[in-house]
Amino acid sequence: MMRLAHLAPALLLVAALAGPARGEPVLASKGPYSEASLGAAAFIGTSGEYSRPGPAFGLRAGLDIFSWFSIGAVLAMEVHEANVPPPPEGEYFQIYQGGADGRISVPIGRANLFGDGGVGLAMISTNVLAKVGILDPGERFTPLFFAGGGLEYQLGNRHYAAGIAGQLQLMPAFSAAQSVAGRLYLRYTY
Amino acid sequence: MARPGMRTTIVAALAGAVTFGCTDDPIYVQAPAPIEVGADGTTTTASGSLLLPIRLETAAEMEARTAVMTELGVMIPYVTRDDLELSVEWTVKNVSDADGVARVQMNGANEWFSYNPAAFLTGGEDEEPPPPLSGDVPLEIRAGEERSGTFREDELAEAGLDVELITRGGFTPFAAVLDIQEDMDEMTDAAGMSVPSEAFAGLVRIDMTLIADRHMVLEYSVRARDHRDPGLLHEDLFDAPPEELQPLAPAEFVPPPPP
């Protein structure tokens, strides 16, 4: 009984990753979906000189309109360490993002190659970057534009897919700060 | 499929996490100018102040404060000790070509009074001023190098309380500064009225002093966590129009002459 209890998580993982039986078509659910992601983000250019790369977390939910096109709403958060001339020193800030996006997919076997893009709003948690002129006084919000792509792999369970994605983000009000983000995600389609 | 109740809980938890993160986010207030000593080869002490850019008090806030003042019979400050959690981050650069020793002292003021140790000197021979609210540790700094440090939130909370005890409470600076009073929940003012800790004034001005034997420069910034809703710090900080800032002019506290 104890052994079975220890094996259960491994068996579940194998079941999820396992492919279908020979000759059986791969079925993937289509419709409402949600995704959770974990990755890293880094500012590039001038903004990159004043902040260090940090972890990024995201949630996405939406609807498959067609087999090749879906829409979604995104909530994400990044954490960075500020690297401004001291003082202050070793301070962290967060970027909160919310937006809507569209995704176009091209199936390649059990995988989907996709490109996506969207618009939204981003908020920075502190004014620590004001010292180096990236933020104006009192500025906390910026429009957000993002575009990227990735590869998604349909798991054995038709509800689940896993993917890897990358994105370029532009925050015009923050002195046109740009960042790149990479993430791994797990998708569940209802 | 997740149950609707569970989904609601997850969404509420995420929203709560983001909201919590936002309410406690720090604001950084840069000092208007660095403090420099030794540039002329003779100066060894220099000071600078940072008066926090506090927004105007609203009519509702003033009304509520007046009501509490009437009820308790003591002065209630606009900026209380619980409103702002402050810390000061500083960096001293030795810009000379010789090793040197620096000391960084921190004092401050609430909206009524400032504490200046020199004001307690009575003119006696070899008299030393009382200690500053915080700091005054000798730092050896090599030529061309820099040292950084922080006066933490708990140190500034204690410093704010010390200013209250020295000014309204009638404590001597030595009794106030050298003892930790953080658990004090009330004090008695000069008129004999009991002042609850909720009515203790918070620091609104930070006074920094650099003492050094070489040409050195002190830069500092105040990190504030603003717990008032709406926030006490003006969102534009020093870029705010003056008419939108609360006029604060703390008077230097001068102790009463000995009987």
XYZ file of N, CA, C and O in Angstrom, chain A residues 53-188:
544
model
N 17.846 40.883 -14.101
C 16.819 39.903 -14.480
C 16.178 39.296 -13.241
O 16.802 39.228 -12.176
N 14.946 38.871 -13.384
C 14.262 38.289 -12.235
C 13.178 37.323 -12.665
O 12.900 37.163 -13.861
N 12.574 36.661 -11.702
C 11.534 35.682 -12.020
C 10.249 36.338 -12.523
O 9.974 37.497 -12.210
N 9.515 35.575 -13.300
C 8.243 36.070 -13.848
C 7.188 34.979 -13.678
O 7.471 33.791 -13.847
N 6.011 35.400 -13.315
C 4.897 34.473 -13.102
C 3.711 34.974 -13.917
O 3.510 36.185 -14.020
N 2.932 34.042 -14.452
C 1.806 34.495 -15.261
C 0.624 33.559 -15.218
O 0.755 32.350 -14.962
N -0.538 34.134 -15.449
C -1.779 33.375 -15.608
C -2.437 33.860 -16.890
O -2.432 35.068 -17.177
N -2.962 32.929 -17.660
C -3.638 33.314 -18.887
C -4.889 32.455 -18.999
O -4.865 31.261 -18.703
N -5.951 33.076 -19.415
C -7.201 32.326 -19.618
C -7.873 32.869 -20.850
O -7.749 34.067 -21.162
N -8.568 31.999 -21.574
C -9.191 32.486 -22.798
C -10.029 31.425 -23.467
O -10.508 30.478 -22.819
N -10.145 31.592 -24.750
C -11.055 30.742 -25.518
C -10.441 30.456 -26.882
O -9.925 31.372 -27.545
N -10.500 29.202 -27.288
C -10.103 28.849 -28.653
C -11.269 29.182 -29.579
O -12.334 28.558 -29.508
N -11.072 30.182 -30.444
C -12.136 30.570 -31.379
C -12.177 29.576 -32.533
O -13.223 29.076 -32.926
N -11.005 29.322 -33.090
C -10.852 28.299 -34.127
C -9.744 27.364 -33.668
O -9.083 27.620 -32.661
N -9.521 26.326 -34.437
C -8.434 25.412 -34.068
C -7.086 26.110 -34.165
O -6.126 25.711 -33.526
N -7.005 27.188 -34.942
C -5.720 27.872 -35.169
C -5.650 29.260 -34.530
O -4.625 29.929 -34.632
N -6.744 29.673 -33.895
C -6.733 31.028 -33.330
C -7.435 31.056 -31.979
O -8.533 30.516 -31.827
N -6.789 31.681 -31.029
C -7.414 31.814 -29.710
C -7.196 33.218 -29.182
O -6.279 33.937 -29.624
N -8.049 33.595 -28.271
C -7.884 34.886 -27.593
C -7.718 34.614 -26.094
O -8.112 33.552 -25.602
N -7.139 35.573 -25.412
C -6.921 35.344 -23.987
C -6.754 36.633 -23.216
O -6.556 37.708 -23.782
N -6.851 36.497 -21.911
C -6.556 37.599 -20.989
C -5.384 37.160 -20.128
O -5.302 35.993 -19.732
N -4.475 38.067 -19.885
C -3.218 37.725 -19.204
C -3.052 38.558 -17.942
O -3.326 39.760 -17.929
N -2.608 37.909 -16.882
C -2.157 38.595 -15.669
C -0.750 38.090 -15.381
O -0.522 36.867 -15.389
N 0.181 38.993 -15.170
C 1.562 38.545 -14.952
C 2.263 39.448 -13.958
O 1.839 40.587 -13.726
N 3.301 38.925 -13.379
C 4.104 39.709 -12.438
C 5.575 39.357 -12.624
O 5.928 38.192 -12.806
N 6.408 40.382 -12.620
C 7.859 40.179 -12.681
C 8.485 40.816 -11.443
O 7.979 41.820 -10.943
N 9.568 40.253 -10.985
C 10.301 40.820 -9.848
C 11.727 41.108 -10.308
O 12.385 40.234 -10.876
N 12.178 42.327 -10.087
C 13.530 42.710 -10.484
C 14.244 43.392 -9.320
O 13.598 44.036 -8.500
N 15.547 43.272 -9.329
C 16.337 44.048 -8.372
C 16.821 45.310 -9.071
O 17.394 45.248 -10.164
N 16.575 46.446 -8.424
C 17.039 47.706 -9.005
C 18.555 47.786 -8.904
O 19.144 47.307 -7.941
N 19.144 48.391 -9.909
C 20.605 48.508 -9.954
C 20.980 49.972 -10.187
O 21.818 50.286 -11.010
N 20.314 50.849 -9.433
C 20.567 52.281 -9.604
C 21.791 52.668 -8.769
O 22.160 51.946 -7.831
N 22.415 53.793 -9.096
C 23.549 54.225 -8.250
C 23.076 54.426 -6.811
O 22.056 55.073 -6.579
N 23.786 53.864 -5.823
C 23.323 53.967 -4.432
C 23.465 55.374 -3.881
O 24.345 56.108 -4.336
N 22.674 55.712 -2.868
C 21.533 54.957 -2.360
C 20.293 55.183 -3.228
O 20.263 56.204 -3.887
N 19.320 54.278 -3.193
C 19.236 53.029 -2.421
C 19.993 51.896 -3.112
O 20.333 51.984 -4.293
N 20.202 50.848 -2.367
C 20.974 49.719 -2.856
C 20.229 48.432 -2.524
O 19.672 48.306 -1.437
N 20.236 47.485 -3.469
C 19.635 46.180 -3.219
C 18.135 46.210 -3.023
O 17.583 45.397 -2.292
N 17.470 47.143 -3.671
C 16.015 47.228 -3.538
C 15.338 46.512 -4.715
O 15.851 46.542 -5.840
N 14.195 45.927 -4.445
C 13.470 45.181 -5.467
C 12.204 45.926 -5.868
O 11.649 46.698 -5.092
N 11.769 45.695 -7.093
C 10.484 46.232 -7.517
C 9.756 45.174 -8.336
O 10.367 44.224 -8.833
N 8.471 45.338 -8.418
C 7.647 44.407 -9.189
C 7.001 45.147 -10.361
O 6.717 46.340 -10.261
N 6.782 44.422 -11.424
C 5.995 44.925 -12.547
C 4.754 44.042 -12.618
O 4.862 42.827 -12.761
N 3.598 44.656 -12.472
C 2.333 43.927 -12.610
C 1.774 44.224 -14.001
O 1.758 45.387 -14.419
N 1.345 43.186 -14.682
C 0.865 43.367 -16.047
C -0.504 42.724 -16.216
O -0.769 41.652 -15.668
N -1.334 43.372 -16.985
C -2.614 42.792 -17.361
C -2.889 43.156 -18.800
O -2.552 44.265 -19.235
N -3.464 42.237 -19.555
C -3.702 42.561 -20.955
C -4.550 41.519 -21.663
O -4.997 40.533 -21.055
N -4.770 41.771 -22.917
C -5.515 40.847 -23.766
C -4.650 40.515 -24.965
O -3.895 41.381 -25.448
N -4.728 39.278 -25.417
C -3.875 38.906 -26.544
C -4.586 37.961 -27.492
O -5.679 37.454 -27.221
N -3.973 37.776 -28.634
C -4.448 36.811 -29.620
C -3.300 35.898 -29.994
O -2.132 36.312 -29.939
N -3.635 34.643 -30.318
C -2.571 33.679 -30.614
C -2.948 32.900 -31.873
O -4.057 32.395 -31.994
N -2.014 32.826 -32.789
C -2.198 32.042 -34.011
C -1.284 30.827 -33.927
O -0.083 30.971 -33.654
N -1.869 29.647 -34.152
C -1.094 28.410 -34.003
C -1.004 27.663 -35.324
O -1.946 27.678 -36.133
N 0.110 27.012 -35.521
C 0.296 26.137 -36.682
C 0.651 24.761 -36.148
O 1.676 24.601 -35.475
N -0.215 23.740 -36.389
C 0.080 22.410 -35.846
C 1.229 21.723 -36.580
O 1.318 21.792 -37.813
N 2.099 21.108 -35.800
C 3.184 20.290 -36.370
C 3.175 18.994 -35.570
O 3.782 18.919 -34.508
N 2.442 18.002 -36.050
C 2.302 16.763 -35.295
C 1.567 17.048 -33.985
O 0.507 17.675 -33.960
N 2.189 16.593 -32.898
C 1.559 16.829 -31.587
C 1.913 18.198 -31.024
O 1.502 18.545 -29.927
N 2.682 18.939 -31.775
C 3.102 20.258 -31.280
C 2.365 21.352 -32.044
O 1.809 21.130 -33.112
N 2.338 22.493 -31.449
C 1.794 23.687 -32.097
C 2.847 24.767 -32.037
O 3.344 25.098 -30.959
N 3.195 25.295 -33.183
C 4.071 26.456 -33.222
C 3.163 27.673 -33.207
O 2.170 27.715 -33.954
N 3.423 28.621 -32.367
C 2.484 29.742 -32.302
C 3.190 31.086 -32.216
O 4.356 31.187 -31.804
N 2.453 32.079 -32.624
C 2.894 33.461 -32.431
C 1.763 34.198 -31.744
O 0.590 33.911 -31.971
N 2.102 35.100 -30.864
C 1.036 35.836 -30.173
C 1.432 37.294 -29.965
O 2.602 37.676 -30.107
N 0.458 38.086 -29.657
C 0.717 39.505 -29.395
C -0.485 40.115 -28.720
O -1.603 39.583 -28.813
N -0.244 41.203 -28.023
C -1.373 41.816 -27.336
C -1.035 43.183 -26.778
O 0.073 43.697 -26.951
N -2.025 43.740 -26.136
C -1.865 45.059 -25.503
C -2.412 44.981 -24.086
O -3.208 44.099 -23.765
N -1.976 45.900 -23.267
C -2.470 45.902 -21.895
C -1.947 47.093 -21.131
O -1.629 48.143 -21.708
N -1.857 46.887 -19.848
C -1.437 47.947 -18.942
C -0.432 47.326 -17.967
O -0.616 46.184 -17.539
N 0.609 48.080 -17.643
C 1.584 47.595 -16.660
C 1.728 48.628 -15.554
O 1.572 49.827 -15.788
N 2.010 48.122 -14.374
C 2.200 49.001 -13.228
C 3.503 48.609 -12.527
O 3.794 47.423 -12.368
N 4.267 49.606 -12.131
C 5.499 49.335 -11.383
C 5.227 49.624 -9.908
O 4.513 50.575 -9.569
N 5.789 48.798 -9.038
C 5.401 48.873 -7.626
C 6.037 50.037 -6.887
O 5.497 50.496 -5.892
N 7.203 50.498 -7.317
C 7.868 51.598 -6.607
C 8.410 52.613 -7.612
O 8.419 52.360 -8.812
N 8.905 53.717 -7.079
C 9.486 54.757 -7.934
C 11.010 54.686 -7.933
O 11.675 55.688 -8.203
N 11.567 53.510 -7.613
C 13.022 53.428 -7.459
C 13.759 53.779 -8.753
O 14.882 54.294 -8.707
N 13.124 53.560 -9.907
C 13.793 53.880 -11.174
C 13.664 55.352 -11.548
O 14.209 55.779 -12.563
N 12.962 56.120 -10.720
C 12.865 57.561 -10.994
C 14.224 58.222 -10.848
O 14.507 59.230 -11.495
N 15.065 57.665 -10.008
C 16.382 58.259 -9.773
C 17.207 58.318 -11.051
O 18.040 59.200 -11.211
N 16.979 57.366 -11.952
C 17.761 57.344 -13.194
C 16.931 57.801 -14.386
O 17.312 57.605 -15.540
N 15.782 58.404 -14.093
C 15.002 59.033 -15.149
C 14.141 58.097 -15.982
O 13.530 58.521 -16.967
N 14.067 56.832 -15.595
C 13.199 55.921 -16.366
C 11.729 56.221 -16.063
O 10.874 56.096 -16.920
N 11.459 56.624 -14.834
C 10.100 57.016 -14.462
C 10.069 58.520 -14.242
O 11.011 59.089 -13.692
N 8.964 59.135 -14.644
C 8.748 60.541 -14.310
C 8.116 60.606 -12.929
O 7.577 59.608 -12.435
N 8.153 61.773 -12.275
C 7.541 61.885 -10.939
C 6.077 61.445 -10.953
O 5.305 61.866 -11.816
N 5.734 60.589 -10.022
C 4.349 60.144 -9.890
C 3.915 59.095 -10.896
O 2.779 58.641 -10.871
N 4.825 58.705 -11.777
C 4.427 57.772 -12.839
C 4.497 56.340 -12.337
O 5.534 55.901 -11.838
N 3.403 55.628 -12.482
C 3.368 54.226 -12.058
C 2.814 53.299 -13.148
O 3.028 52.109 -13.089
N 2.071 53.862 -14.105
C 1.391 53.019 -15.089
C 1.913 53.310 -16.494
O 2.345 54.424 -16.786
N 1.850 52.311 -17.322
C 2.222 52.493 -18.725
C 1.372 51.572 -19.585
O 1.001 50.476 -19.142
N 1.087 52.002 -20.809
C 0.536 51.029 -21.756
C 1.576 49.929 -21.983
O 2.781 50.153 -21.808
N 1.094 48.797 -22.355
C 1.991 47.657 -22.542
C 1.690 47.011 -23.889
O 0.529 46.769 -24.224
N 2.730 46.771 -24.662
C 2.595 46.045 -25.919
C 3.527 44.841 -25.846
O 4.671 44.977 -25.392
N 3.030 43.732 -26.289
C 3.897 42.556 -26.239
C 3.634 41.640 -27.429
O 2.526 41.581 -27.962
N 4.694 40.959 -27.835
C 4.587 40.021 -28.957
C 5.641 38.949 -28.775
O 6.707 39.199 -28.193
N 5.335 37.774 -29.254
C 6.303 36.698 -29.101
C 5.834 35.434 -29.793
O 5.005 35.470 -30.718
N 6.358 34.343 -29.334
C 5.985 33.062 -29.924
C 6.487 31.930 -29.078
O 7.134 32.147 -28.038
N 6.175 30.717 -29.530
C 6.631 29.574 -28.750
C 6.197 28.264 -29.357
O 5.709 28.208 -30.508
N 6.382 27.254 -28.576
C 6.066 25.903 -29.009
C 5.281 25.211 -27.905
O 5.689 25.242 -26.742
N 4.170 24.618 -28.309
C 3.311 23.956 -27.323
C 3.203 22.475 -27.681
O 3.039 22.136 -28.853
N 3.259 21.623 -26.691
C 3.229 20.180 -26.927
C 2.002 19.590 -26.236
O 1.796 19.785 -25.035
N 1.202 18.872 -27.015
C -0.002 18.262 -26.472
C 0.353 16.987 -25.710
O 0.977 16.080 -26.260
N -0.016 16.936 -24.438
C 0.290 15.763 -23.627
C -0.725 14.652 -23.905
O -1.708 14.854 -24.622
N -0.487 13.495 -23.307
C -1.348 12.354 -23.561
C -2.780 12.597 -23.133
O -3.723 12.150 -23.784
N -2.961 13.273 -22.047
C -4.292 13.658 -21.598
C -4.761 14.818 -22.472
O -4.062 15.829 -22.580
N -5.924 14.697 -23.095
C -6.325 15.697 -24.099
C -6.560 17.082 -23.504
O -6.620 18.063 -24.220
N -6.695 17.159 -22.190
C -6.910 18.467 -21.558
C -5.610 19.238 -21.347
O -5.650 20.440 -21.121
N -4.497 18.525 -21.349
C -3.244 19.168 -20.930
C -2.272 19.393 -22.084
O -2.125 18.533 -22.962
N -1.598 20.523 -22.029
C -0.486 20.797 -22.945
C 0.569 21.563 -22.158
O 0.252 22.268 -21.198
N 1.798 21.399 -22.601
C 2.890 22.148 -21.967
C 3.617 22.926 -23.053
O 3.618 22.525 -24.218
N 4.187 24.045 -22.697
C 4.816 24.852 -23.738
C 5.959 25.681 -23.222
O 6.186 25.810 -22.010
N 6.670 26.239 -24.185
C 7.743 27.178 -23.887
C 7.514 28.399 -24.781
O 7.125 28.245 -25.947
N 7.679 29.555 -24.208
C 7.350 30.762 -24.970
C 8.325 31.876 -24.648
O 8.938 31.910 -23.573
N 8.462 32.780 -25.573
C 9.285 33.967 -25.368
C 8.522 35.194 -25.821
O 7.612 35.100 -26.657
N 8.872 36.322 -25.247
C 8.097 37.522 -25.537
C 8.973 38.771 -25.441
O 9.869 38.838 -24.600
N 8.686 39.716 -26.288
C 9.299 41.043 -26.195
C 8.221 42.001 -25.720
O 7.101 41.998 -26.250
N 8.536 42.792 -24.705
C 7.538 43.692 -24.125
C 8.016 45.135 -24.239
O 9.196 45.413 -24.022
N 7.088 46.008 -24.553
C 7.417 47.429 -24.676
C 6.518 48.220 -23.739
O 5.293 48.043 -23.739
N 7.137 49.077 -22.920
C 6.396 49.924 -21.975
C 6.699 51.390 -22.300
O 7.658 51.969 -21.779
N 5.922 51.991 -23.196
C 6.274 53.315 -23.726
C 6.403 54.399 -22.664
O 7.295 55.244 -22.756
N 5.537 54.396 -21.647
C 5.577 55.488 -20.662
C 6.782 55.396 -19.729
O 7.144 56.378 -19.094
N 7.389 54.234 -19.639
C 8.576 54.078 -18.794
C 9.821 54.301 -19.654
O 10.683 53.432 -19.785
N 9.901 55.447 -20.266
C 11.022 55.777 -21.162
C 11.220 54.694 -22.210
O 12.351 54.336 -22.543
N 10.095 54.194 -22.727
C 10.112 53.152 -23.769
C 10.940 51.938 -23.351
O 11.669 51.363 -24.165
N 10.818 51.568 -22.085
C 11.566 50.403 -21.590
C 11.122 49.146 -22.330
O 9.943 48.961 -22.617
N 12.100 48.303 -22.632
C 11.800 47.029 -23.283
C 12.331 45.893 -22.418
O 13.373 46.034 -21.778
N 11.598 44.813 -22.433
C 12.084 43.644 -21.707
C 11.803 42.397 -22.509
O 10.927 42.376 -23.384
N 12.587 41.379 -22.241
C 12.349 40.077 -22.857
C 12.013 39.097 -21.734
O 12.536 39.203 -20.627
N 11.107 38.193 -22.052
C 10.686 37.223 -21.035
C 10.616 35.841 -21.665
O 10.195 35.694 -22.827
N 11.053 34.855 -20.935
C 10.922 33.474 -21.371
C 10.183 32.705 -20.293
O 10.342 33.007 -19.097
N 9.341 31.759 -20.694
C 8.556 31.075 -19.669
C 8.200 29.658 -20.112
O 8.098 29.364 -21.314
N 8.016 28.828 -19.136
C 7.459 27.500 -19.339
C 6.048 27.528 -18.810
O 5.781 28.174 -17.782
N 5.137 26.862 -19.485
C 3.766 26.920 -18.995
C 3.058 25.586 -19.140
O 3.448 24.727 -19.924
N 2.022 25.461 -18.368
C 1.141 24.296 -18.432
C -0.249 24.807 -18.748
O -0.720 25.777 -18.130
N -0.874 24.170 -19.729
C -2.198 24.636 -20.170
C -3.233 23.567 -19.905
O -2.984 22.379 -20.128
N -4.383 24.011 -19.450
C -5.509 23.093 -19.277
C -6.673 23.614 -20.120
O -7.081 24.773 -19.986
